[in-house]
PDB file of C-alpha atoms in Angstrom:
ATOM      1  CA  UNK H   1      47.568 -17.772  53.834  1.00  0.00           C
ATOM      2  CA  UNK H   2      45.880 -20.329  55.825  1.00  0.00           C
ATOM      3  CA  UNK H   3      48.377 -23.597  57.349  1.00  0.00           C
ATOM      4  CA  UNK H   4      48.560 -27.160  57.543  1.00  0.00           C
ATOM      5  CA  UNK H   5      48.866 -28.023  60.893  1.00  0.00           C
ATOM      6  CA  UNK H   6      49.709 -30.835  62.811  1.00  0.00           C
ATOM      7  CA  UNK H   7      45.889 -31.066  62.949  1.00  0.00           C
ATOM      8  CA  UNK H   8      44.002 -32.603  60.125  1.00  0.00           C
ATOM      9  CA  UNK H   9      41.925 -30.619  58.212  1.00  0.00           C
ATOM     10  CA  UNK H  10      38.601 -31.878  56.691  1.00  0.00           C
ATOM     11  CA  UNK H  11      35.829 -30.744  54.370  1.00  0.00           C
ATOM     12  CA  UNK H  12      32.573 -32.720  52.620  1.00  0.00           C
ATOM     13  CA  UNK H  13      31.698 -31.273  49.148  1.00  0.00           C
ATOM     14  CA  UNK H  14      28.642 -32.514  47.506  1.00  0.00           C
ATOM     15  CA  UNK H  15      28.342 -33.503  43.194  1.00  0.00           C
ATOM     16  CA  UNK H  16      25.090 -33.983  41.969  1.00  0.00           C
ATOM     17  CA  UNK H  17      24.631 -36.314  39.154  1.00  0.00           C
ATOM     18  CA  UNK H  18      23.392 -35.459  35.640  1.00  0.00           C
ATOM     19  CA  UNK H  19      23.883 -31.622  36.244  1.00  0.00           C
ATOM     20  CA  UNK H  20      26.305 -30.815  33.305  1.00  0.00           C
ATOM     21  CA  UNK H  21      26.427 -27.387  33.949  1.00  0.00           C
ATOM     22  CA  UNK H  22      27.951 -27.669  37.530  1.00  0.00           C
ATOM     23  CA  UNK H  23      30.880 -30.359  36.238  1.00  0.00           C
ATOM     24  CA  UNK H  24      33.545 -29.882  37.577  1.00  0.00           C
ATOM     25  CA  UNK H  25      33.038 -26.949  40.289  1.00  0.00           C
ATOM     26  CA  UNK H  26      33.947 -29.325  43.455  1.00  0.00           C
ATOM     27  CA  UNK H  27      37.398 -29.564  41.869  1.00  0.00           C
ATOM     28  CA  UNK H  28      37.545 -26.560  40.803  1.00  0.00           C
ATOM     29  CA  UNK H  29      36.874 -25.289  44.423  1.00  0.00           C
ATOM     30  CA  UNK H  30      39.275 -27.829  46.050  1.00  0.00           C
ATOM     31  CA  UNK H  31      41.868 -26.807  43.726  1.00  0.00           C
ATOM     32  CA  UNK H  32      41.472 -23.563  44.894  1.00  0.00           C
ATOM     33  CA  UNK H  33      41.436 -24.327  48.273  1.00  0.00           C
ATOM     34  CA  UNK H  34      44.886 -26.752  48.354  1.00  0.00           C
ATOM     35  CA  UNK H  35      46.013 -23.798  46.613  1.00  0.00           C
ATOM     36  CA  UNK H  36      45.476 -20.803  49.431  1.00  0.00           C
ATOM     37  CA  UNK H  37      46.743 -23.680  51.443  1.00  0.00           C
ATOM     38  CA  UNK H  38      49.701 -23.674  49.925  1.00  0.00           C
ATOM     39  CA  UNK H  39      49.996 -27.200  48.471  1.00  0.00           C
ATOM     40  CA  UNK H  40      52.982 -27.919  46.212  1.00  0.00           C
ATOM     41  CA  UNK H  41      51.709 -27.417  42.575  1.00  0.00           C
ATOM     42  CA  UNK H  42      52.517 -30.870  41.365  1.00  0.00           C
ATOM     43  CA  UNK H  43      50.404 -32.510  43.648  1.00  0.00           C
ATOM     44  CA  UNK H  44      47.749 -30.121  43.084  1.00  0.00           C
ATOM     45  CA  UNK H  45      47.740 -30.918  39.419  1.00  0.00           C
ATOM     46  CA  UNK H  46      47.373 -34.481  40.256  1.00  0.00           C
ATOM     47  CA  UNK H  47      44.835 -34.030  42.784  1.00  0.00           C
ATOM     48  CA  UNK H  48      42.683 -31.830  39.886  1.00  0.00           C
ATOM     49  CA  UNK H  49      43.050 -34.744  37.577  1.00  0.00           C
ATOM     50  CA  UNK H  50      42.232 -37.301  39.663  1.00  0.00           C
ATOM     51  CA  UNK H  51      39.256 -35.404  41.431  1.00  0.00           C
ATOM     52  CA  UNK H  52      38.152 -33.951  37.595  1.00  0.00           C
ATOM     53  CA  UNK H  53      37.775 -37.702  36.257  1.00  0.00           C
ATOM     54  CA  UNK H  54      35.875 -39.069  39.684  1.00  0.00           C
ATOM     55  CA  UNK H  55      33.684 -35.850  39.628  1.00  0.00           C
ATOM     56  CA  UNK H  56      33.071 -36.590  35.916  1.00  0.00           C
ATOM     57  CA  UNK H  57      32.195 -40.226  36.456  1.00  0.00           C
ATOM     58  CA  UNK H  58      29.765 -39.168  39.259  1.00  0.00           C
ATOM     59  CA  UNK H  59      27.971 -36.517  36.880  1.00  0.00           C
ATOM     60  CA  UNK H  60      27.388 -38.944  33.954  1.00  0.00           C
ATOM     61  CA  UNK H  61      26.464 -42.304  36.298  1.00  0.00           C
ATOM     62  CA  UNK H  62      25.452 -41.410  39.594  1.00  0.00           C
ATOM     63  CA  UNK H  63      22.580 -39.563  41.294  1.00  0.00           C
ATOM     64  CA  UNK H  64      24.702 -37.968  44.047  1.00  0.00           C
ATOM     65  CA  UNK H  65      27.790 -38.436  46.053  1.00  0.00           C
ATOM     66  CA  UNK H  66      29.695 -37.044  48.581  1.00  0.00           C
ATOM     67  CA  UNK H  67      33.145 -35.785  48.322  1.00  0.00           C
ATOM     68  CA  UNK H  68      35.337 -35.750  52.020  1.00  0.00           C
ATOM     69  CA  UNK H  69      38.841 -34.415  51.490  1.00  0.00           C
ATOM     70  CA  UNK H  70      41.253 -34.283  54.350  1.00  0.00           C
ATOM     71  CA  UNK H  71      44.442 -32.925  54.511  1.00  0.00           C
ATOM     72  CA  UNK H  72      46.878 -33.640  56.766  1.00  0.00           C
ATOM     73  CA  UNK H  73      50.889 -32.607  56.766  1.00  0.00           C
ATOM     74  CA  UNK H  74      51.655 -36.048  55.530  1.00  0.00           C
ATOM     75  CA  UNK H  75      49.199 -36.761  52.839  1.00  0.00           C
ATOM     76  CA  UNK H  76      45.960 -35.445  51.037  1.00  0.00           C
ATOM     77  CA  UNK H  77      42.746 -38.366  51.268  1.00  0.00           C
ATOM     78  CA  UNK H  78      39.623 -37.787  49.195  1.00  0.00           C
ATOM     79  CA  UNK H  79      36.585 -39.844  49.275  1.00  0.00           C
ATOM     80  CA  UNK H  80      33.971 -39.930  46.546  1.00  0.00           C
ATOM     81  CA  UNK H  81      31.075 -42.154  48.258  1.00  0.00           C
ATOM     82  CA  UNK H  82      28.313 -42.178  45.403  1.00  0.00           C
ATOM     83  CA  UNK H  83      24.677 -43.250  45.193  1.00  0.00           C
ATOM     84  CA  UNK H  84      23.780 -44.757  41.604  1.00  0.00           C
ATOM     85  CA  UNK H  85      24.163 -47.727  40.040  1.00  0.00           C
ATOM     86  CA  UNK H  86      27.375 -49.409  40.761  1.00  0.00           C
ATOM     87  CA  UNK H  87      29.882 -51.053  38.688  1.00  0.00           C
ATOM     88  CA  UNK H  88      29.289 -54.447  37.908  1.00  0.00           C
ATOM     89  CA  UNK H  89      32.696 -55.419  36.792  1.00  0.00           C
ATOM     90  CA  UNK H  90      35.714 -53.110  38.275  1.00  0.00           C
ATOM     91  CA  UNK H  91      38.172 -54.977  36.832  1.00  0.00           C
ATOM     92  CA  UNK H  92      36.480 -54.173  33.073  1.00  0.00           C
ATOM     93  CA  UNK H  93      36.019 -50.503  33.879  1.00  0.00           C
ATOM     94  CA  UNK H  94      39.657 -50.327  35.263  1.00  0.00           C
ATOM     95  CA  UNK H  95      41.072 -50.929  31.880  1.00  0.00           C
ATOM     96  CA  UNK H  96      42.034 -48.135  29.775  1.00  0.00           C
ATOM     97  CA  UNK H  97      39.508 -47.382  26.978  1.00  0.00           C
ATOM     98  CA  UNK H  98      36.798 -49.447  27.894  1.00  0.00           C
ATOM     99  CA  UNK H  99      33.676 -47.065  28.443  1.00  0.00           C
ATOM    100  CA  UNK H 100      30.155 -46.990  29.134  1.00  0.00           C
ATOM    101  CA  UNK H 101      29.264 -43.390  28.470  1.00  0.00           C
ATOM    102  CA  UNK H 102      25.882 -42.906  25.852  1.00  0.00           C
ATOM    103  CA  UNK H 103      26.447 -41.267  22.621  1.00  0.00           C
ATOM    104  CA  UNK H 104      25.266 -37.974  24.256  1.00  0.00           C
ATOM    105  CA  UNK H 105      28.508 -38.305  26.577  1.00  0.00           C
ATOM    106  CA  UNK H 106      30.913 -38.954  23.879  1.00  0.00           C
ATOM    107  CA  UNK H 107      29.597 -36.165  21.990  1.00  0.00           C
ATOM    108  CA  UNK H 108      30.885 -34.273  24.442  1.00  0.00           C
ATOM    109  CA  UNK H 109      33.668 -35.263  24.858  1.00  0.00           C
ATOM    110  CA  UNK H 110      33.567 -37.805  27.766  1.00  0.00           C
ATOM    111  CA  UNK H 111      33.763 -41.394  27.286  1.00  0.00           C
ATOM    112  CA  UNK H 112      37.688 -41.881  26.498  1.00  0.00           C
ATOM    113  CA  UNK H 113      37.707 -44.626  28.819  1.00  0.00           C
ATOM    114  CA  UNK H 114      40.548 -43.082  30.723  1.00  0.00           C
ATOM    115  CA  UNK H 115      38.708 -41.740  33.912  1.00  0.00           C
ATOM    116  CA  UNK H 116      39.955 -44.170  36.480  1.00  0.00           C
ATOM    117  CA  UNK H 117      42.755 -45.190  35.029  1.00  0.00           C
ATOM    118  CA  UNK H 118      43.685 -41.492  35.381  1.00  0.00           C
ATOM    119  CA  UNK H 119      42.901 -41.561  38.535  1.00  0.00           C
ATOM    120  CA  UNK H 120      44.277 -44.297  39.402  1.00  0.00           C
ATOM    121  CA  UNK H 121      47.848 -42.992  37.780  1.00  0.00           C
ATOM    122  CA  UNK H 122      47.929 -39.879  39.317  1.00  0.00           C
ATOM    123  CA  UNK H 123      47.134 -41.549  43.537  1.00  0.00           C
ATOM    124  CA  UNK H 124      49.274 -43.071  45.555  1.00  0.00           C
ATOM    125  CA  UNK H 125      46.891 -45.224  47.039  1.00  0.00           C
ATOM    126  CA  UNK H 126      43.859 -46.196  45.283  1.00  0.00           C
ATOM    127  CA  UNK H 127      40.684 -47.862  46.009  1.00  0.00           C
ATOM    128  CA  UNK H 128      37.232 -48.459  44.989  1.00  0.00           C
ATOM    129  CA  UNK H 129      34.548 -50.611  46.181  1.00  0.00           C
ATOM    130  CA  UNK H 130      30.953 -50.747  44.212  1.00  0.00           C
ATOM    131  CA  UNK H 131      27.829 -52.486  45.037  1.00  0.00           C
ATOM    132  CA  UNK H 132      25.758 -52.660  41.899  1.00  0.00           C
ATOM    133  CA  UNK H 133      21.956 -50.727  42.440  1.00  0.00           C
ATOM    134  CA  UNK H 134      23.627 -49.121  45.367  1.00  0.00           C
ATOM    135  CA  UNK H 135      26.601 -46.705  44.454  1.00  0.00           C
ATOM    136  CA  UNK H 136      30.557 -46.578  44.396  1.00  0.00           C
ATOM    137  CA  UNK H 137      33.091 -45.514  47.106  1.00  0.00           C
ATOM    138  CA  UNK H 138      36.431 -44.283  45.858  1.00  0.00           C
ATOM    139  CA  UNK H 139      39.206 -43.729  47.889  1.00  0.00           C
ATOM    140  CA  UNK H 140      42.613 -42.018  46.924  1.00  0.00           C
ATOM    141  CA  UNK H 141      45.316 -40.175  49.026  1.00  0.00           C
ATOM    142  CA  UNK H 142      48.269 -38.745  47.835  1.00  0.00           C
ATOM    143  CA  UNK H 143      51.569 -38.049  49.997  1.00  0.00           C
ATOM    144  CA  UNK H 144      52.537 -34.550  50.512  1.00  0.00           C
ATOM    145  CA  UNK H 145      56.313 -36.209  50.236  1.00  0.00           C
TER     146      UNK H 145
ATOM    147  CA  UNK W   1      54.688 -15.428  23.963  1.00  0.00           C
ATOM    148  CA  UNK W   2      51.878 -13.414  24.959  1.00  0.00           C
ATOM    149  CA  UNK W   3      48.366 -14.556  24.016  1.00  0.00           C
ATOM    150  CA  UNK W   4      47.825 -11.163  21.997  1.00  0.00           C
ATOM    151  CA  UNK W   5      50.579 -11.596  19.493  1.00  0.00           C
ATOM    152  CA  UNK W   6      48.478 -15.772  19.190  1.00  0.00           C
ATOM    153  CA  UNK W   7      45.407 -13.976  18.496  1.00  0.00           C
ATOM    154  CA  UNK W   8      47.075 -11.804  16.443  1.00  0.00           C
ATOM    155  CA  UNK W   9      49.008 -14.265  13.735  1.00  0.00           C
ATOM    156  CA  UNK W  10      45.992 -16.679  13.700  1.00  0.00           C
ATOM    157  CA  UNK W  11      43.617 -13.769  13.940  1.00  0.00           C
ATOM    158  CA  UNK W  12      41.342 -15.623  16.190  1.00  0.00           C
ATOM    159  CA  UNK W  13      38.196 -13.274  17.840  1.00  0.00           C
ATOM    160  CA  UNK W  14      37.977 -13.342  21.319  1.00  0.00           C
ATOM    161  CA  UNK W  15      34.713 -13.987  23.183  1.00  0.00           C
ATOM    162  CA  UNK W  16      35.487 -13.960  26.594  1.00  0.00           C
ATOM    163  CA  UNK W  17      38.549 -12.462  29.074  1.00  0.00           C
ATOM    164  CA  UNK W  18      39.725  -9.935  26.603  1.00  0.00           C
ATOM    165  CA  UNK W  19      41.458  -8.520  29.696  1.00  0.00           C
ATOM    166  CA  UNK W  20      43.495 -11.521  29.749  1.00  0.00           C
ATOM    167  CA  UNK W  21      45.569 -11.286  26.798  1.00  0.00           C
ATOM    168  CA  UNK W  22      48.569 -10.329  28.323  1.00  0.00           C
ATOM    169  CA  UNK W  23      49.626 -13.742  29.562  1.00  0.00           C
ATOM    170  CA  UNK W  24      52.503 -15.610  28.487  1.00  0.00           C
ATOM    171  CA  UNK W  25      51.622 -18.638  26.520  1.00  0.00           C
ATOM    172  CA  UNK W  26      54.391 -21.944  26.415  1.00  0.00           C
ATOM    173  CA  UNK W  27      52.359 -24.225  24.135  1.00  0.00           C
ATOM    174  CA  UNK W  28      49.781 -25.761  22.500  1.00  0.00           C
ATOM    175  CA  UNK W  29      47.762 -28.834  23.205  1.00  0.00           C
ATOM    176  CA  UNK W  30      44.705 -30.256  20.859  1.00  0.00           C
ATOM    177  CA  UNK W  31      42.265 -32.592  21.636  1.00  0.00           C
ATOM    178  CA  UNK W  32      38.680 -33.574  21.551  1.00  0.00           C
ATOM    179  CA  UNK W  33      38.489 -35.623  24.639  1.00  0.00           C
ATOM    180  CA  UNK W  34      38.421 -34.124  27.782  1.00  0.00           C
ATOM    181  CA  UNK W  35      39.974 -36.989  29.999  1.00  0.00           C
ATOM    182  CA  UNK W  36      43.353 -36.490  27.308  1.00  0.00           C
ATOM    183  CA  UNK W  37      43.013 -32.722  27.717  1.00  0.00           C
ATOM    184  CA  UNK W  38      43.136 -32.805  31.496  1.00  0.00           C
ATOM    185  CA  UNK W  39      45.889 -35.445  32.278  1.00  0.00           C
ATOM    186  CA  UNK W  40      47.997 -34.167  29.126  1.00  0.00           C
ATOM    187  CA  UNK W  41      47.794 -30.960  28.529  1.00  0.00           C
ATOM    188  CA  UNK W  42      50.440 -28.015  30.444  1.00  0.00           C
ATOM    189  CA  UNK W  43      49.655 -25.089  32.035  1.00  0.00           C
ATOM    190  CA  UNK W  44      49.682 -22.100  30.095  1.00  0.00           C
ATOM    191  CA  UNK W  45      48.931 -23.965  26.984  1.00  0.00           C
ATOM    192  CA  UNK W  46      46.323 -22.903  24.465  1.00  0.00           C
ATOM    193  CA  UNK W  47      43.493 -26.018  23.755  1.00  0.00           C
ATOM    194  CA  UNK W  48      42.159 -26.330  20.390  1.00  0.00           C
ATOM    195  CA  UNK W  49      39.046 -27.985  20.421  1.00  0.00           C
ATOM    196  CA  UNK W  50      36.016 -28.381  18.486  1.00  0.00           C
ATOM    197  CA  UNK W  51      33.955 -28.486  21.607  1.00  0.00           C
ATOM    198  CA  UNK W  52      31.622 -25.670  22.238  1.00  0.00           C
ATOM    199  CA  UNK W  53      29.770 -27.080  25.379  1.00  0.00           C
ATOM    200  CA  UNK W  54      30.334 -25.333  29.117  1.00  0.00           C
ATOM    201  CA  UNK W  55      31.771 -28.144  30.405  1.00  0.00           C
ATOM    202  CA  UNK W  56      35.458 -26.727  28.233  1.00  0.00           C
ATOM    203  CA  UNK W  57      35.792 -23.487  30.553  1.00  0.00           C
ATOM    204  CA  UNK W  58      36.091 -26.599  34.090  1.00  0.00           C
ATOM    205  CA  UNK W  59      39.108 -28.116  32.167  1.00  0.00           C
ATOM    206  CA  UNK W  60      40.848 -24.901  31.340  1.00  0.00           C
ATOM    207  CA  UNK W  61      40.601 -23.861  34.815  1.00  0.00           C
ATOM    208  CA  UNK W  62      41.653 -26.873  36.547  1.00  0.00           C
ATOM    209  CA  UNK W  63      44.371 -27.486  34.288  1.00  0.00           C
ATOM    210  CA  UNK W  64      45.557 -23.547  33.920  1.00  0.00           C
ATOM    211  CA  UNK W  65      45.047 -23.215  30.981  1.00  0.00           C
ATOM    212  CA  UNK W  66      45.873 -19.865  28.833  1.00  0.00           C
ATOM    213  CA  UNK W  67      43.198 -20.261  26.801  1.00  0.00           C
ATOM    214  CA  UNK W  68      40.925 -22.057  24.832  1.00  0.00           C
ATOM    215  CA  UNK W  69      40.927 -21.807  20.612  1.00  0.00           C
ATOM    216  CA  UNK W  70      37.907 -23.206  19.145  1.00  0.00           C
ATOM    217  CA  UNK W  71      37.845 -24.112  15.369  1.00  0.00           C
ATOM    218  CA  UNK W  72      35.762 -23.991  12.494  1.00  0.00           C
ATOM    219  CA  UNK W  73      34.117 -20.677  13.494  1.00  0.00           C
ATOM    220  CA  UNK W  74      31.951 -22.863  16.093  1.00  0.00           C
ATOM    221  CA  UNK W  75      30.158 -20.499  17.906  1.00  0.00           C
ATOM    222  CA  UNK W  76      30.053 -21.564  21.946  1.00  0.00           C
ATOM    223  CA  UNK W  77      27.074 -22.276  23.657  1.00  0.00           C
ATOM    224  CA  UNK W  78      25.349 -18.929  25.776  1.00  0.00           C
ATOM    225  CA  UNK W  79      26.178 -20.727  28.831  1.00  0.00           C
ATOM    226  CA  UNK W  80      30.206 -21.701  27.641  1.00  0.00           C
ATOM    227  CA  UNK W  81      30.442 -18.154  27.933  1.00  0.00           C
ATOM    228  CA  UNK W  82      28.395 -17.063  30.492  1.00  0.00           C
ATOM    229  CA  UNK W  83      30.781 -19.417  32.439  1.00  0.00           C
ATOM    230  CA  UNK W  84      34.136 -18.421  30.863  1.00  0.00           C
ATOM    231  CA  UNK W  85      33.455 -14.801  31.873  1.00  0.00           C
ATOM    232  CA  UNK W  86      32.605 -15.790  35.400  1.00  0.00           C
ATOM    233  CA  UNK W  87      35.752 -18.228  35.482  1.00  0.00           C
ATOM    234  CA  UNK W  88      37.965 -15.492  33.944  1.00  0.00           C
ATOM    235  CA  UNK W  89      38.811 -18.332  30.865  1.00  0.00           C
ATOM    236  CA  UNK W  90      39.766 -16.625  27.835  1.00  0.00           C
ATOM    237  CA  UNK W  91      37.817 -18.097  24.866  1.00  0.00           C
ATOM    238  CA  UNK W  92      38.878 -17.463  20.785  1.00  0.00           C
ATOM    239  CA  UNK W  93      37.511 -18.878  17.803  1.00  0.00           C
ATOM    240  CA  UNK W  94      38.932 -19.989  14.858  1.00  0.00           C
ATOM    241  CA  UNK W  95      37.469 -19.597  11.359  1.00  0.00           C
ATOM    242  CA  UNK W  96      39.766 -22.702  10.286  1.00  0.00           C
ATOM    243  CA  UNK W  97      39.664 -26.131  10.852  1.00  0.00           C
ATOM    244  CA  UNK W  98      41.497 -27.770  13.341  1.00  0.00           C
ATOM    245  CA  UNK W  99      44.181 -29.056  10.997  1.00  0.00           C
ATOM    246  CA  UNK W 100      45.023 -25.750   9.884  1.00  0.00           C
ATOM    247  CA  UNK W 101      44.271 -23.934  13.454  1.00  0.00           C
ATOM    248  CA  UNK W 102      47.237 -26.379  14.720  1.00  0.00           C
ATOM    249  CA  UNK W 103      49.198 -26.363  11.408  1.00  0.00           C
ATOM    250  CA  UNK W 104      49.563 -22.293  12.350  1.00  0.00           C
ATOM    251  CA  UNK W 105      50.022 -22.281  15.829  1.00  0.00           C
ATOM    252  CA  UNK W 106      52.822 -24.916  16.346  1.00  0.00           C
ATOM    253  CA  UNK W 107      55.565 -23.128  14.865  1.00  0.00           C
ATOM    254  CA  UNK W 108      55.205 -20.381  17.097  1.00  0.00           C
ATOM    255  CA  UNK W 109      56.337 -22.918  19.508  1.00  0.00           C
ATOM    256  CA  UNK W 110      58.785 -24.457  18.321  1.00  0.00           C
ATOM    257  CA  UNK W 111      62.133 -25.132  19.891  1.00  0.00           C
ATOM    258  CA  UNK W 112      60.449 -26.062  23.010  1.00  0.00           C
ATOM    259  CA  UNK W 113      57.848 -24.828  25.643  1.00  0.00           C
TER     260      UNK W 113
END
């Protein structure tokens, strides 16, 4: 089993948008990697969550983003930095059940207007910034504490 | 609880990870949208679901799931399975409807999970 060192560790993962198929594997594959790590379980469920719903949100909206995680003994910091089309009211899409996801999304099951409110639940520290026509940068960390 | 003695009482047929039926299950958790299923539902829970798209076998990963019961003899998608097999998610179907799928599996549960 690999350790967390004094040193912080750091990884980019990249999420394509519209590729339905591949949902969900960058979580999927940092879960499993806080996990050899050996991250305490209930932050790793609230890391999935979090990381599940901004993944999710990049899928449906965006055309690509880029995912940094970095782990250091003190806290875990991901990064979601997107390009699509912004969000041109973040105060709107903050608020539980308000969605913008197509009948095609809610069909599947997506659309429950929960995504970053869940994210923003399950962080410690939470932040997004959006430019509309230019993309969305997400910021969380969660304490190891 | 083991998931063969679930499959078993609700006589369910299992698509995927038949070697996977030895598990202990704790609970239950149904739900049609995926946001609720991933920030509610507990590890080692069985989802009942009506959904029969791929994007299913992510959530029961990430959220350890034991299982996934799909209802009213919905038949998943080629690629739900393709990637329930590769994910090792254990996928059963239901010839009833939800309401009854639910109806039978929550008192095998009861007094806690």
């Amino acid at each position: 089993m690999k350790r967390v060192t004094e040193k912080t560790f750091s990884q980019s993962f990249s999420i394509v948008g519209r590729e339905f198929f591949d949902a969900g594997k960058v979580s999927t594959e940092i879960k499993t990697m806080l996990k050899e790590l050996g991250v305490d379980a209930g932050i790793i469920r609230r890391i999935a969550i979090a990381m599940y719903e901004a993944e999710m949100n990049v899928v449906m909206y965006a055309t690509e983003a880029t995912v940094t995680l970095e782990l250091s003994p003190k806290a875990i910091r991901i990064v979601v930095d997107d390009r699509g089309p912004g969000i041109p009211d973040v105060e709107l899409a903050m608020q539980e059940g308000y969605s913008t996801a197509t009948t095609e999304m809610r069909e599947m099951g997506f659309g429950a207007g929960m995504g970053l409110p869940n994210i923003k639940k399950n962080a410690d520290h939470f932040r997004i910034d959006s430019v509309v026509g230019k993309g969305t940068r997400l910021e969380i960390s969660i304490s190891m504490n | 609880m083991k998931l063969k003695d679930v499959v078993e009482r609700l006589h369910l047929s299992v698509l995927t990870g038949q070697d996977r039926l030895d598990q202990v299950v704790t609970g239950g958790y149904a739900s049609d949208l995926l946001s609720d299923v991933i920030a509610n539902s507990r590890p080692n829970s069985v989802w009942v679901t009506m959904h029969i798209h791929e994007n299913i076998v992510a959530v029961a990963v990430l959220k350890d799931l034991a299982g996934i019961i799909i209802v009213q003899g919905r038949q998943p998608a080629p690629e739900t399975l393709q990637k329930a097999a590769k994910e090792k998610v254990v996928i059963m179907v239901s010839d009833l409807p939800a309401f009854e799928t639910i109806g039978k599996l929550s008192p095998l549960f009861e007094g806690g999970t």
